[in-house]
PDB file of C-alpha atoms in Angstrom:
ATOM      1  CA  PRO G   5      97.061  74.905  94.872  1.00 50.00           C
ATOM      2  CA  SER G   6      95.515  78.568  95.244  1.00 58.00           C
ATOM      3  CA  LEU G   7      98.116  79.908  92.748  1.00 59.00           C
ATOM      4  CA  SER G   8      96.852  77.210  90.312  1.00 63.00           C
ATOM      5  CA  PHE G   9      93.202  77.948  90.663  1.00 66.00           C
ATOM      6  CA  CYS G  10      94.148  81.852  90.146  1.00 66.00           C
ATOM      7  CA  SER G  11      96.257  80.962  87.042  1.00 67.00           C
ATOM      8  CA  ILE G  12      93.262  78.675  85.567  1.00 66.00           C
ATOM      9  CA  SER G  13      90.524  81.292  86.451  1.00 68.00           C
ATOM     10  CA  ASN G  14      92.713  84.367  84.794  1.00 67.00           C
ATOM     11  CA  TYR G  15      92.920  82.024  81.877  1.00 68.00           C
ATOM     12  CA  ASN G  16      89.135  82.181  81.597  1.00 68.00           C
ATOM     13  CA  ILE G  17      89.111  85.525  82.311  1.00 66.00           C
ATOM     14  CA  PHE G  18      91.292  86.641  79.450  1.00 65.00           C
ATOM     15  CA  HIS G  19      90.081  83.932  76.903  1.00 66.00           C
ATOM     16  CA  ASN G  20      86.486  84.508  77.216  1.00 64.00           C
ATOM     17  CA  ARG G  21      85.801  85.949  73.993  1.00 65.00           C
ATOM     18  CA  SER G  22      82.398  87.489  74.645  1.00 73.00           C
ATOM     19  CA  ILE G  23      83.867  90.480  76.294  1.00 72.00           C
ATOM     20  CA  THR G  24      86.448  92.652  74.578  1.00 72.00           C
ATOM     21  CA  ARG G  25      89.528  92.997  76.131  1.00 68.00           C
ATOM     22  CA  TRP G  26      89.210  96.675  76.762  1.00 72.00           C
ATOM     23  CA  MET G  27      86.175  96.176  78.677  1.00 77.00           C
ATOM     24  CA  ARG G  28      87.718  93.309  80.667  1.00 72.00           C
ATOM     25  CA  ASN G  29      90.828  95.959  81.443  1.00 74.00           C
ATOM     26  CA  ILE G  30      87.601  98.642  82.571  1.00 81.00           C
ATOM     27  CA  GLN G  31      86.009  95.798  84.974  1.00 79.00           C
ATOM     28  CA  LEU G  32      89.322  94.714  86.725  1.00 76.00           C
ATOM     29  CA  ALA G  33      90.767  98.274  87.086  1.00 82.00           C
ATOM     30  CA  PHE G  34      87.049  99.391  88.743  1.00 87.00           C
ATOM     31  CA  PHE G  35      88.071  97.824  91.949  1.00 85.00           C
ATOM     32  CA  SER G  36      91.198  99.299  92.122  1.00 85.00           C
ATOM     33  CA  ILE G  37      89.687 102.731  91.397  1.00 87.00           C
ATOM     34  CA  LEU G  38      87.257 102.182  94.249  1.00 89.00           C
ATOM     35  CA  ILE G  39      89.868 100.881  96.706  1.00 89.00           C
ATOM     36  CA  ALA G  40      91.891 104.340  95.524  1.00 85.00           C
ATOM     37  CA  VAL G  41      89.147 106.497  96.338  1.00 86.00           C
ATOM     38  CA  PHE G  42      87.974 105.322  99.714  1.00 87.00           C
ATOM     39  CA  GLN G  43      91.514 105.168 100.958  1.00 85.00           C
ATOM     40  CA  GLY G  44      91.892 108.777  99.828  1.00 79.00           C
ATOM     41  CA  ILE G  45      88.768 109.542 101.687  1.00 80.00           C
ATOM     42  CA  TYR G  46      89.932 107.908 104.580  1.00 79.00           C
ATOM     43  CA  GLN G  47      93.296 109.669 104.832  1.00 75.00           C
ATOM     44  CA  LYS G  48      91.498 113.228 104.255  1.00 69.00           C
ATOM     45  CA  GLN G  49      89.710 112.626 106.948  1.00 66.00           C
ATOM     46  CA  GLY G  50      92.255 111.678 109.226  1.00 63.00           C
ATOM     47  CA  ALA G  51      94.482 114.328 108.432  1.00 60.00           C
ATOM     48  CA  ALA G  52      95.035 117.774 109.902  1.00 56.00           C
ATOM     49  CA  PRO G  53      92.853 120.469 108.280  1.00 57.00           C
ATOM     50  CA  ASP G  54      96.324 122.352 107.027  1.00 59.00           C
ATOM     51  CA  ALA G  55      98.736 119.204 106.227  1.00 53.00           C
ATOM     52  CA  ALA G  56      96.860 118.169 102.737  1.00 50.00           C
ATOM     53  CA  GLU G  57      97.405 122.032 101.498  1.00 60.00           C
ATOM     54  CA  ALA G  58     100.993 122.375 102.386  1.00 63.00           C
ATOM     55  CA  LYS G  59     102.064 119.592 100.299  1.00 70.00           C
ATOM     56  CA  PRO G  60     101.344 118.753  96.978  1.00 70.00           C
ATOM     57  CA  PHE G  61      99.492 115.631  95.492  1.00 69.00           C
ATOM     58  CA  LEU G  62     102.635 114.070  94.091  1.00 78.00           C
ATOM     59  CA  HIS G  63     104.757 115.030  96.972  1.00 79.00           C
ATOM     60  CA  GLY G  64     107.826 113.148  97.425  1.00 83.00           C
ATOM     61  CA  PHE G  65     107.918 111.780  93.858  1.00 87.00           C
ATOM     62  CA  ASN G  66     111.323 111.791  92.587  1.00 91.00           C
ATOM     63  CA  PHE G  67     113.175 110.504  89.612  1.00 92.00           C
ATOM     64  CA  TRP G  68     113.585 106.888  91.041  1.00 90.00           C
ATOM     65  CA  ALA G  69     110.067 106.804  92.070  1.00 91.00           C
ATOM     66  CA  TRP G  70     109.218 107.508  88.307  1.00 91.00           C
ATOM     67  CA  VAL G  71     111.540 105.028  87.338  1.00 91.00           C
ATOM     68  CA  LEU G  72     110.150 102.358  89.225  1.00 91.00           C
ATOM     69  CA  ILE G  73     106.249 103.453  88.129  1.00 89.00           C
ATOM     70  CA  PHE G  74     107.373 102.985  84.363  1.00 91.00           C
ATOM     71  CA  LEU G  75     108.932  99.967  85.250  1.00 89.00           C
ATOM     72  CA  GLN G  76     105.919  98.475  86.820  1.00 87.00           C
ATOM     73  CA  ALA G  77     103.745  99.362  84.189  1.00 84.00           C
ATOM     74  CA  GLY G  78     105.986  98.213  81.216  1.00 84.00           C
ATOM     75  CA  GLY G  79     105.749  94.649  83.618  1.00 82.00           C
ATOM     76  CA  GLY G  80     102.014  95.112  83.543  1.00 77.00           C
ATOM     77  CA  LEU G  81     102.079  95.184  79.972  1.00 78.00           C
ATOM     78  CA  LEU G  82     104.414  92.224  79.434  1.00 78.00           C
ATOM     79  CA  VAL G  83     102.151  90.253  81.675  1.00 72.00           C
ATOM     80  CA  ALA G  84      99.187  91.145  79.457  1.00 73.00           C
ATOM     81  CA  ALA G  85     101.044  90.316  76.232  1.00 74.00           C
ATOM     82  CA  VAL G  86     102.526  87.141  77.748  1.00 71.00           C
ATOM     83  CA  ILE G  87      98.802  86.315  78.709  1.00 70.00           C
ATOM     84  CA  LYS G  88      97.365  87.166  75.264  1.00 72.00           C
ATOM     85  CA  TYR G  89     100.168  85.230  73.413  1.00 74.00           C
ATOM     86  CA  ALA G  90     100.926  82.435  75.482  1.00 73.00           C
ATOM     87  CA  ASP G  91      99.671  80.288  78.078  1.00 70.00           C
ATOM     88  CA  ASN G  92      99.810  79.962  81.823  1.00 68.00           C
ATOM     89  CA  VAL G  93     102.262  77.206  82.041  1.00 73.00           C
ATOM     90  CA  LEU G  94     105.006  79.222  79.971  1.00 74.00           C
ATOM     91  CA  LYS G  95     103.937  82.416  81.998  1.00 72.00           C
ATOM     92  CA  GLY G  96     104.725  80.383  85.046  1.00 75.00           C
ATOM     93  CA  LEU G  97     107.753  79.327  83.848  1.00 77.00           C
ATOM     94  CA  ALA G  98     108.814  82.852  82.835  1.00 78.00           C
ATOM     95  CA  THR G  99     108.060  84.127  86.318  1.00 78.00           C
ATOM     96  CA  GLY G 100     110.556  81.317  87.656  1.00 82.00           C
ATOM     97  CA  VAL G 101     113.155  81.702  85.578  1.00 83.00           C
ATOM     98  CA  SER G 102     113.299  85.667  86.593  1.00 83.00           C
ATOM     99  CA  VAL G 103     113.153  84.707  90.099  1.00 85.00           C
ATOM    100  CA  VAL G 104     116.287  82.758  89.267  1.00 86.00           C
ATOM    101  CA  VAL G 105     117.906  85.706  87.265  1.00 87.00           C
ATOM    102  CA  ALA G 106     117.263  88.163  89.566  1.00 87.00           C
ATOM    103  CA  THR G 107     118.692  86.516  92.696  1.00 86.00           C
ATOM    104  CA  SER G 108     121.719  85.756  90.390  1.00 87.00           C
ATOM    105  CA  CYS G 109     122.305  89.253  89.593  1.00 87.00           C
ATOM    106  CA  SER G 110     122.067  90.079  93.077  1.00 87.00           C
ATOM    107  CA  THR G 111     124.514  87.506  93.926  1.00 88.00           C
ATOM    108  CA  ILE G 112     127.020  89.186  91.806  1.00 90.00           C
ATOM    109  CA  LEU G 113     126.214  92.668  92.242  1.00 88.00           C
ATOM    110  CA  PHE G 114     125.309  92.753  95.690  1.00 87.00           C
ATOM    111  CA  GLY G 115     126.948  89.387  97.261  1.00 87.00           C
ATOM    112  CA  THR G 116     124.014  87.766  98.511  1.00 85.00           C
ATOM    113  CA  PRO G 117     124.875  84.525  99.474  1.00 89.00           C
ATOM    114  CA  LEU G 118     122.718  81.403  97.718  1.00 87.00           C
ATOM    115  CA  THR G 119     121.594  78.921 100.200  1.00 89.00           C
ATOM    116  CA  THR G 120     121.243  75.525  98.750  1.00 92.00           C
ATOM    117  CA  GLN G 121     117.133  75.353  98.817  1.00 91.00           C
ATOM    118  CA  PHE G 122     117.654  78.466  96.317  1.00 86.00           C
ATOM    119  CA  MET G 123     120.182  76.039  94.268  1.00 88.00           C
ATOM    120  CA  ALA G 124     117.805  73.142  94.489  1.00 90.00           C
ATOM    121  CA  GLY G 125     115.138  75.198  93.400  1.00 86.00           C
ATOM    122  CA  ALA G 126     116.622  76.770  90.690  1.00 85.00           C
ATOM    123  CA  SER G 127     118.003  73.484  89.340  1.00 87.00           C
ATOM    124  CA  MET G 128     114.164  72.429  89.356  1.00 88.00           C
ATOM    125  CA  ILE G 129     113.044  75.492  87.465  1.00 84.00           C
ATOM    126  CA  LEU G 130     115.502  75.552  85.025  1.00 84.00           C
ATOM    127  CA  GLY G 131     114.983  71.518  84.459  1.00 85.00           C
ATOM    128  CA  SER G 132     111.386  72.261  84.059  1.00 82.00           C
ATOM    129  CA  VAL G 133     111.730  74.935  81.582  1.00 80.00           C
ATOM    130  CA  TYR G 134     114.571  72.821  79.163  1.00 82.00           C
ATOM    131  CA  LEU G 135     111.878  69.705  79.439  1.00 80.00           C
ATOM    132  CA  PHE G 136     108.803  72.208  78.607  1.00 77.00           C
ATOM    133  CA  SER G 137     110.660  74.017  75.630  1.00 75.00           C
ATOM    134  CA  ASN G 138     112.234  71.086  74.043  1.00 76.00           C
ATOM    135  CA  ASN G 139     110.817  68.218  72.340  1.00 74.00           C
ATOM    136  CA  LEU G 140     111.720  65.156  73.888  1.00 67.00           C
ATOM    137  CA  PRO G 141     110.843  61.683  72.315  1.00 66.00           C
ATOM    138  CA  LEU G 142     107.933  60.072  73.844  1.00 61.00           C
ATOM    139  CA  VAL G 143     108.382  56.380  75.558  1.00 61.00           C
ATOM    140  CA  CYS G 144     105.206  55.027  76.474  1.00 57.00           C
ATOM    141  CA  SER G 145     102.548  51.956  75.967  1.00 58.00           C
ATOM    142  CA  PRO G 146     100.378  51.633  73.289  1.00 59.00           C
ATOM    143  CA  LYS G 147      97.724  53.287  75.114  1.00 57.00           C
ATOM    144  CA  GLN G 148      99.457  56.362  76.451  1.00 57.00           C
ATOM    145  CA  LYS G 149     100.824  57.082  72.895  1.00 58.00           C
ATOM    146  CA  GLU G 150      97.158  56.873  71.758  1.00 58.00           C
ATOM    147  CA  ASP G 151      96.349  59.661  74.720  1.00 58.00           C
ATOM    148  CA  SER G 152      99.171  61.562  73.556  1.00 58.00           C
ATOM    149  CA  GLU G 153      98.394  62.179  70.137  1.00 60.00           C
ATOM    150  CA  MET G 154      94.956  63.206  71.216  1.00 58.00           C
ATOM    151  CA  ILE G 155      96.723  66.267  73.256  1.00 57.00           C
ATOM    152  CA  ALA G 156      99.905  66.792  70.554  1.00 57.00           C
ATOM    153  CA  PRO G 157      97.913  69.546  69.048  1.00 57.00           C
ATOM    154  CA  MET G 158      97.584  71.195  72.540  1.00 55.00           C
ATOM    155  CA  LEU G 159     101.406  71.002  72.984  1.00 55.00           C
ATOM    156  CA  PRO G 160     103.567  73.873  71.906  1.00 56.00           C
ATOM    157  CA  LYS G 161     105.956  73.237  68.805  1.00 56.00           C
TER     158      LYS G 161
END
């Protein structure tokens, strides 16, 4: 229920046309910046006086840390593109498929065992993707057919 609520409120935030997308991004980033500033102040107060000067700001960042940073940034841009050009149902399906693909790759590469629960969940995810992405014939009563014709323009082609 909470994931559905978050998806709906996120959809409303990003599809409200009264505020530009850049202004919405600034509003959302403001809280992250605020938390980061308070965390930096808190850590600086608790540190020894010479400890902060001995290490540079990006101490410990190696090549792989930067690769992960760019991957996360690219993932964020992909999520923004999905939200802009698709709907929340498609975003949820893409998230489910990504979990299935990542776990399958982990099984192949690292020998991670698959459980029965995962196989059942993966089957449900892949089945829902198939049902969502294919135009299946409608078999329903005349009243249901009338209702479905009203919502047909909202369904993906």
